[in-house]
Short mmCIF file of C-alpha atoms in Angstrom, two decimals:
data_model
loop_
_atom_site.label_atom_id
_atom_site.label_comp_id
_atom_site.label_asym_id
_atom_site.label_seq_id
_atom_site.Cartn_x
_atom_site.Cartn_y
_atom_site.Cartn_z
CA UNK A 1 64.58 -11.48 31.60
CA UNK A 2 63.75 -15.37 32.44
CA UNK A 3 61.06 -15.45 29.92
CA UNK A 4 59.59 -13.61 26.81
CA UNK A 5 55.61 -13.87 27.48
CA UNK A 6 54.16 -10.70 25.88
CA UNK A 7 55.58 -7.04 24.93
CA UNK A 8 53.92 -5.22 27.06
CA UNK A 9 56.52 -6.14 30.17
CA UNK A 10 59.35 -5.44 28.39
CA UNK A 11 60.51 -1.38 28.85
CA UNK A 12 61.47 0.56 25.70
CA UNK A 13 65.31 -0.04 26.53
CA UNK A 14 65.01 -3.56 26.98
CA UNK A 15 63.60 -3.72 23.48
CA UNK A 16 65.98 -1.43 22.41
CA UNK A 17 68.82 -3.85 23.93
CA UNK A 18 67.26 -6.60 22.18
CA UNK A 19 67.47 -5.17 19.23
CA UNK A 20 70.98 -3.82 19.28
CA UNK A 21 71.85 -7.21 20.32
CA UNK A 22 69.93 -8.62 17.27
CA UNK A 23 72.41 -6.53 14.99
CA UNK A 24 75.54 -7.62 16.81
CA UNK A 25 74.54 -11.30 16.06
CA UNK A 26 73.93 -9.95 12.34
CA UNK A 27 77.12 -8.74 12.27
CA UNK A 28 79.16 -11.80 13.01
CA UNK A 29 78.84 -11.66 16.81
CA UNK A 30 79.69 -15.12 18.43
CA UNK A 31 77.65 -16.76 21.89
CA UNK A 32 78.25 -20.81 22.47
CA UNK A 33 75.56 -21.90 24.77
CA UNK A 34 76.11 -25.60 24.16
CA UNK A 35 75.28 -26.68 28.11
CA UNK A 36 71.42 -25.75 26.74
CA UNK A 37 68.61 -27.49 25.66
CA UNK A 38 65.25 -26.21 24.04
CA UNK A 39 62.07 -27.61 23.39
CA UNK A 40 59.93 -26.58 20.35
CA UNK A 41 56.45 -27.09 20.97
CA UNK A 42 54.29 -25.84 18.45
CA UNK A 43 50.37 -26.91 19.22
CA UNK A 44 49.76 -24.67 15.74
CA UNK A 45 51.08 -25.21 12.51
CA UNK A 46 54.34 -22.96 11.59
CA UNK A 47 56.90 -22.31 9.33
CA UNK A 48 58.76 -19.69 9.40
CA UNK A 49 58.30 -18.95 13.62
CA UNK A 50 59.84 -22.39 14.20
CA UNK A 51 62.46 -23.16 11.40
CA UNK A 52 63.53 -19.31 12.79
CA UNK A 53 64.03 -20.41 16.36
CA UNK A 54 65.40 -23.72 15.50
CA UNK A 55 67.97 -21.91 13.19
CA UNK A 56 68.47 -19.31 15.65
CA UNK A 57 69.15 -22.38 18.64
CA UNK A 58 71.34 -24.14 16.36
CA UNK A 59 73.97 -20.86 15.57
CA UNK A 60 73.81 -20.19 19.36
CA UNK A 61 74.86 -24.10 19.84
CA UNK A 62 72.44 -24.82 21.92
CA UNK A 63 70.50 -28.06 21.32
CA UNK A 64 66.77 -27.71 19.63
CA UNK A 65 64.41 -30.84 20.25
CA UNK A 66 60.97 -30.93 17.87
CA UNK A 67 57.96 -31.62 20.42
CA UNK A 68 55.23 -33.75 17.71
CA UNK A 69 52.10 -33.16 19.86
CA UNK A 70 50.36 -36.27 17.71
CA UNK A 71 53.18 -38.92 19.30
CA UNK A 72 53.02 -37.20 22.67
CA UNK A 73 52.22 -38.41 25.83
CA UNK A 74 49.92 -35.18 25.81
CA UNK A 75 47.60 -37.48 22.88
CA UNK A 76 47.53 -39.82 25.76
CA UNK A 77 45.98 -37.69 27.95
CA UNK A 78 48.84 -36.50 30.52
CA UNK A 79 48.69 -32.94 31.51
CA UNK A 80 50.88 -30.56 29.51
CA UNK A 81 52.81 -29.73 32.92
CA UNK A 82 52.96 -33.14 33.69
CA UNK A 83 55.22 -33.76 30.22
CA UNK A 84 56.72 -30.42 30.34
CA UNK A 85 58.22 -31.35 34.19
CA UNK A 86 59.29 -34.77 32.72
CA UNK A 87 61.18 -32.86 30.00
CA UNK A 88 62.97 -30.77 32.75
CA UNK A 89 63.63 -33.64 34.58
CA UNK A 90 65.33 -35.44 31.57
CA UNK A 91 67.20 -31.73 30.98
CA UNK A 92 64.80 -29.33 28.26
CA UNK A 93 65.86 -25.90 30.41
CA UNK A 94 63.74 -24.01 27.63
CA UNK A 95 60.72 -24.26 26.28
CA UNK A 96 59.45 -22.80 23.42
CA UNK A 97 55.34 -22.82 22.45
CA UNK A 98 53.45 -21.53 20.21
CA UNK A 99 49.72 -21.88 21.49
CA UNK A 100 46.31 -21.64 20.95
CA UNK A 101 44.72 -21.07 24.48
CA UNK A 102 45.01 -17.39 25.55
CA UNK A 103 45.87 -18.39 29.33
CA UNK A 104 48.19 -20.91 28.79
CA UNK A 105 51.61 -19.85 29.97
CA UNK A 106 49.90 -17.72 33.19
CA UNK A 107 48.76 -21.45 33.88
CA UNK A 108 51.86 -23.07 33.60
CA UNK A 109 53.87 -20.66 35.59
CA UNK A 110 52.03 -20.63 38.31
CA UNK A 111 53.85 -24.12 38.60
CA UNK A 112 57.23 -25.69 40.04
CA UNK A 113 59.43 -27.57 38.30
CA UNK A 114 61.60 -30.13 38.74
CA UNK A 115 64.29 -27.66 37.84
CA UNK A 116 64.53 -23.30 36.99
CA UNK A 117 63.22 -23.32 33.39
CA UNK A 118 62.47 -20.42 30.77
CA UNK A 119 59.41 -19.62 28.79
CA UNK A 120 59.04 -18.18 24.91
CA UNK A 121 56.34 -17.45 23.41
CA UNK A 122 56.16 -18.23 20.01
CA UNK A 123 52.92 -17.11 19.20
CA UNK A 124 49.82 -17.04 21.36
CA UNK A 125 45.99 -17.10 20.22
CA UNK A 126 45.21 -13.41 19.27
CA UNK A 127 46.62 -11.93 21.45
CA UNK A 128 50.60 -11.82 21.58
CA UNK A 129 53.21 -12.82 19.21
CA UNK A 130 56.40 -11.12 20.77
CA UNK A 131 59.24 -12.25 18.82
CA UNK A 132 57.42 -11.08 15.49
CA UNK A 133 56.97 -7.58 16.70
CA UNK A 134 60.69 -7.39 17.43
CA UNK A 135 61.89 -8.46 14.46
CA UNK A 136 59.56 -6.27 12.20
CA UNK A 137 60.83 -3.51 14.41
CA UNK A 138 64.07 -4.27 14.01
CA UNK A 139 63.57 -4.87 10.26
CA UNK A 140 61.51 -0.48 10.58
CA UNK A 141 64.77 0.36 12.21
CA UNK A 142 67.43 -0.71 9.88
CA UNK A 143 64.76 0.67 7.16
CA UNK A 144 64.16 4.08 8.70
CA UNK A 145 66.22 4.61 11.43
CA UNK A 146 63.64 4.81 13.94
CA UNK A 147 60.27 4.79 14.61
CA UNK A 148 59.56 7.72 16.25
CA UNK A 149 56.42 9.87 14.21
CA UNK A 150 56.63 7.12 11.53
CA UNK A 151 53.16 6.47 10.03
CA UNK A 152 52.72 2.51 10.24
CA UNK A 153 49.42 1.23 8.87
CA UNK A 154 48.23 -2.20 9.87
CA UNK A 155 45.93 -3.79 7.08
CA UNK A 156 43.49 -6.60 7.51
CA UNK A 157 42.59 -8.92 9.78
CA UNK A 158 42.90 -6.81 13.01
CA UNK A 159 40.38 -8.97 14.79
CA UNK A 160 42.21 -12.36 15.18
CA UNK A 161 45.96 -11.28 14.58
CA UNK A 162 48.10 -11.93 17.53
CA UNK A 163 50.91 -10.04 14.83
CA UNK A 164 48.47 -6.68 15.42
CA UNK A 165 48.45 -6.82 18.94
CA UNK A 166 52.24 -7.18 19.72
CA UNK A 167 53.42 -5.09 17.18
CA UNK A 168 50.87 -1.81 18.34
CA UNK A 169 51.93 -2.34 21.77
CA UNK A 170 55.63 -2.35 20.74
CA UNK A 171 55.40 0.76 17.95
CA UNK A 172 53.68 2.44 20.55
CA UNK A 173 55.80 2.87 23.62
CA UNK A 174 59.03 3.69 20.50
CA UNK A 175 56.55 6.73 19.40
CA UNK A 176 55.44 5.91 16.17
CA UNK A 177 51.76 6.75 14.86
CA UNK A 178 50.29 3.54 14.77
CA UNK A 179 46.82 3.70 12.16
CA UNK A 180 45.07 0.19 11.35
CA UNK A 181 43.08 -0.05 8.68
CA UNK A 182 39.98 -2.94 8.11
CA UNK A 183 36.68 -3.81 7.18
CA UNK A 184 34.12 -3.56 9.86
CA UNK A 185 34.61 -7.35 10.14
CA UNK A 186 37.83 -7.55 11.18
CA UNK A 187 38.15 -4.18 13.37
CA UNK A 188 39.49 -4.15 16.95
CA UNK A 189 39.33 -1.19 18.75
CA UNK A 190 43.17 -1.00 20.28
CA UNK A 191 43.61 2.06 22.94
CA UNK A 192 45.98 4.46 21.51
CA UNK A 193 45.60 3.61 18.05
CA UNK A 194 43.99 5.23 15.28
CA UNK A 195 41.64 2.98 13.09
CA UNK A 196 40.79 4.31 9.36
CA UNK A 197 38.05 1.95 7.42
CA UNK A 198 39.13 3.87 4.35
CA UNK A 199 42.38 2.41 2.57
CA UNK A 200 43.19 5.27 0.33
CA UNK A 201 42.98 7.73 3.65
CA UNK A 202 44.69 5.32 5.95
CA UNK A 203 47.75 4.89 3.36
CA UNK A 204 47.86 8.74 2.40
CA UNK A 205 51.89 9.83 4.28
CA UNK A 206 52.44 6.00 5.25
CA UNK A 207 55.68 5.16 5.82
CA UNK A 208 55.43 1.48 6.55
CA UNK A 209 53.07 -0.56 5.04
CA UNK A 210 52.10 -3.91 6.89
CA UNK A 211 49.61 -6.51 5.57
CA UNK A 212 48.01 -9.39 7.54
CA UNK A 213 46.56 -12.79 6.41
CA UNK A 214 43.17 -13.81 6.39
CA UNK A 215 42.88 -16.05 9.29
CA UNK A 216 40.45 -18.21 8.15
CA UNK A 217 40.98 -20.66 10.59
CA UNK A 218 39.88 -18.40 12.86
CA UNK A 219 36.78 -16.92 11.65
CA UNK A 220 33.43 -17.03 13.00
CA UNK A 221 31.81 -15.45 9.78
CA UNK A 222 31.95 -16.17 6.37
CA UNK A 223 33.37 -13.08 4.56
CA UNK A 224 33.30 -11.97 0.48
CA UNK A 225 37.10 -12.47 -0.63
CA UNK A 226 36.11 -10.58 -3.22
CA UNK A 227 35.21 -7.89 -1.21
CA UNK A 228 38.55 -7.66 0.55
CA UNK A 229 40.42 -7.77 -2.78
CA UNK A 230 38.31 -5.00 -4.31
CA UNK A 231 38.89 -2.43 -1.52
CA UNK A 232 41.70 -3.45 0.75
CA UNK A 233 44.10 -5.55 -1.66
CA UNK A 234 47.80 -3.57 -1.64
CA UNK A 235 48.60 -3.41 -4.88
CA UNK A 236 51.22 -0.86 -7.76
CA UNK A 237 48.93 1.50 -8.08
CA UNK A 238 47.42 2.02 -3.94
CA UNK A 239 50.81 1.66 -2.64
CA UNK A 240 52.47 4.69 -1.51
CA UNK A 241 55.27 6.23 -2.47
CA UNK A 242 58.57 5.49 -0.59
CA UNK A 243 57.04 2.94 1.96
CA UNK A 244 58.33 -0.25 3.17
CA UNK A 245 56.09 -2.62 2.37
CA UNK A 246 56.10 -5.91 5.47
CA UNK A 247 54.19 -8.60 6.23
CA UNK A 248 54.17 -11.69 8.64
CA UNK A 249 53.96 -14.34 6.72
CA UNK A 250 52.46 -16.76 5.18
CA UNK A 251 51.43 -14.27 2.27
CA UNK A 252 47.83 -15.11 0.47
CA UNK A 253 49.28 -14.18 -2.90
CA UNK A 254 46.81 -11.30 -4.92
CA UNK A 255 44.53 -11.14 -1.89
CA UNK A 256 46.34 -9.17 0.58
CA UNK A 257 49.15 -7.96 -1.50
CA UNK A 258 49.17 -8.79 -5.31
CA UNK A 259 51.99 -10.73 -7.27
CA UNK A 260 53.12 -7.63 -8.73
CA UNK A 261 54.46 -6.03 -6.22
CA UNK A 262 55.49 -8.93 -4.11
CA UNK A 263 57.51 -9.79 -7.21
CA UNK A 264 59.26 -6.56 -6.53
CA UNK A 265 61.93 -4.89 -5.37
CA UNK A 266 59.64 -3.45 -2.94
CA UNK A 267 58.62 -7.13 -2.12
CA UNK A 268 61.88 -7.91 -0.62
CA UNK A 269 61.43 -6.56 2.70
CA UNK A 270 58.97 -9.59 3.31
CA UNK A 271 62.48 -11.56 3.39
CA UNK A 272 64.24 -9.37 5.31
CA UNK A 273 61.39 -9.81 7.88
CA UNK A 274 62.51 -13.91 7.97
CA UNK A 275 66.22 -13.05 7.91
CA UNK A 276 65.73 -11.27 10.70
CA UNK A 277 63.80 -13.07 12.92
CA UNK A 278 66.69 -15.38 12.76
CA UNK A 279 69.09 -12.84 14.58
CA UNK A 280 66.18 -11.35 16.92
CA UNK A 281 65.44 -14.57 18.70
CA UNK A 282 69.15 -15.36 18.88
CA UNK A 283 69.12 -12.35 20.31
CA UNK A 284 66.21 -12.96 22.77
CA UNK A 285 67.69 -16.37 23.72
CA UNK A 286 71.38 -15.34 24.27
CA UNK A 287 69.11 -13.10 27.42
CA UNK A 288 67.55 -15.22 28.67
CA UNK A 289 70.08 -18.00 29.03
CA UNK A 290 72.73 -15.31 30.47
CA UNK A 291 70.08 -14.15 33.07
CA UNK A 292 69.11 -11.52 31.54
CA UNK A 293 72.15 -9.67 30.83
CA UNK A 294 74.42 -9.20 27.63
#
């Protein structure tokens, strides 16, 4: 394990090893890897993905540095491997981007560096968001146990969510009945999963409940809010029974989930989710700096 790209090339025991390793570090277990250093470079806004990793560096003491894309030599027009090769040189060993291109890091490891260095992906266009989709599953775990014939239902913006993606591919090879559930705006057909345009039928024997933002700096459309509220807003009265109620953050408070219930008790997993994600990419970097192995 050298880098973290997408889910789909990581086996079921690997994420299972993550994930065990995740709850070691939750548990007090101790790594030093002060001899590394990490770049953070976000070319979309985040929050919680990089205050996570940099929290996650800093406990493994390992050195973060911020990457500000506006004061980069990138704004000057040099080639992202250009400064990313000039960062090895100086001694980044790590580098981890969040980015909107969908063919970014295929591009930029076909290159050589100045020096072995490791890729994370910290979110990539729609299409993968790896590090998410192991912490929610290690968040379903401690929840439930495991996976396996769990009902998980995926609400909302199916179409541009990157969180989708990663997290069906991962729920799937573990076993779990994966349903999403959207208008006919935001629907992506994904192969082995069930999708249900109906709320009520989609939530009927769900045992995790996941909402997804409104990307609206993605759309291509304009879409009725209004609409989405009125049929596929979770709210007291729709939500089932006994679930776990997750999402990915940032929340749209009373759009995809109302106050309410966010408010709640139930509402708490949502910070489990970011506690987590804390211990799952410690996890994730303690591999990849050790080669691979625990």
């Amino acid at each position: 394990m050298n880098n973290l790209i997408t889910i789909e090339e990581l086996s079921k025991e690997e994420i299972e090893n993550i994930t065990d390793l995740a709850e070691s570090f939750k548990k007090g277990r101790y790594a030093n890897h002060q001899t590394k250093h990490a770049a953070l470079i976000f070319f979309e806004n985040s929050t919680r993905t990089r205050f996570s990793f940099e929290c996650a560096l800093n406990r493994l003491g390992a050195h973060p540095y911020i990457f500000d894309n506006s004061k980069s030599s990138t704004s000057k027009g040099e080639e992202i491997f250009d400064t990313l090769n000039n960062l090895c040189a100086i001694g980044i060993d790590t580098f981890i981007i969040r980015a909107r291109e969908e063919n970014l890091f295929s591009e930029l490891m076909k290159n050589e560096y100045y020096k072995p260095v490791h890729f994370i992906n910290a979110g990539m266009g729609k299409t993968a968001h790896p590090t998410q989709a192991l912490l929610d599953y290690f968040t379903m775990r401690e929840k439930m146990g495991d996976v396996k014939n769990k009902k998980i239902v995926i609400i909302g913006d199916i179409k541009h969510s990157r969180v989708a993606k990663s997290n069906t591919a991962l729920l799937k090879k573990m076993g779990a009945n994966v349903v999403t559930c959207a208008p006919s705006y935001f629907r992506e057909e994904i192969e082995g999963v069930v999708f249900e345009e109906n709320l009520d039928k989609a939530l009927s024997g769900a045992d995790v409940v996941m909402c997804l933002r409104i990307q609206n700096e993605r759309l291509e459309e304009t879409i009725s809010r209004e609409d989405f509220i009125k049929n596929y807003r979770i709210n007291s009265k729709n939500f089932p029974k006994n679930a776990i109620l997750m999402h990915p953050g940032p929340v749209n408070r009373d759009i995809e989930i109302e106050s309410e219930l966010l408010n709640s008790k139930i509402g708490e997993t949502i910070l489990n989710q970011a506690q987590n994600g804390v211990y799952v990419r410690m996890a994730v970097l303690d591999k990849i700096f050790n080669g691979g192995l625990v």
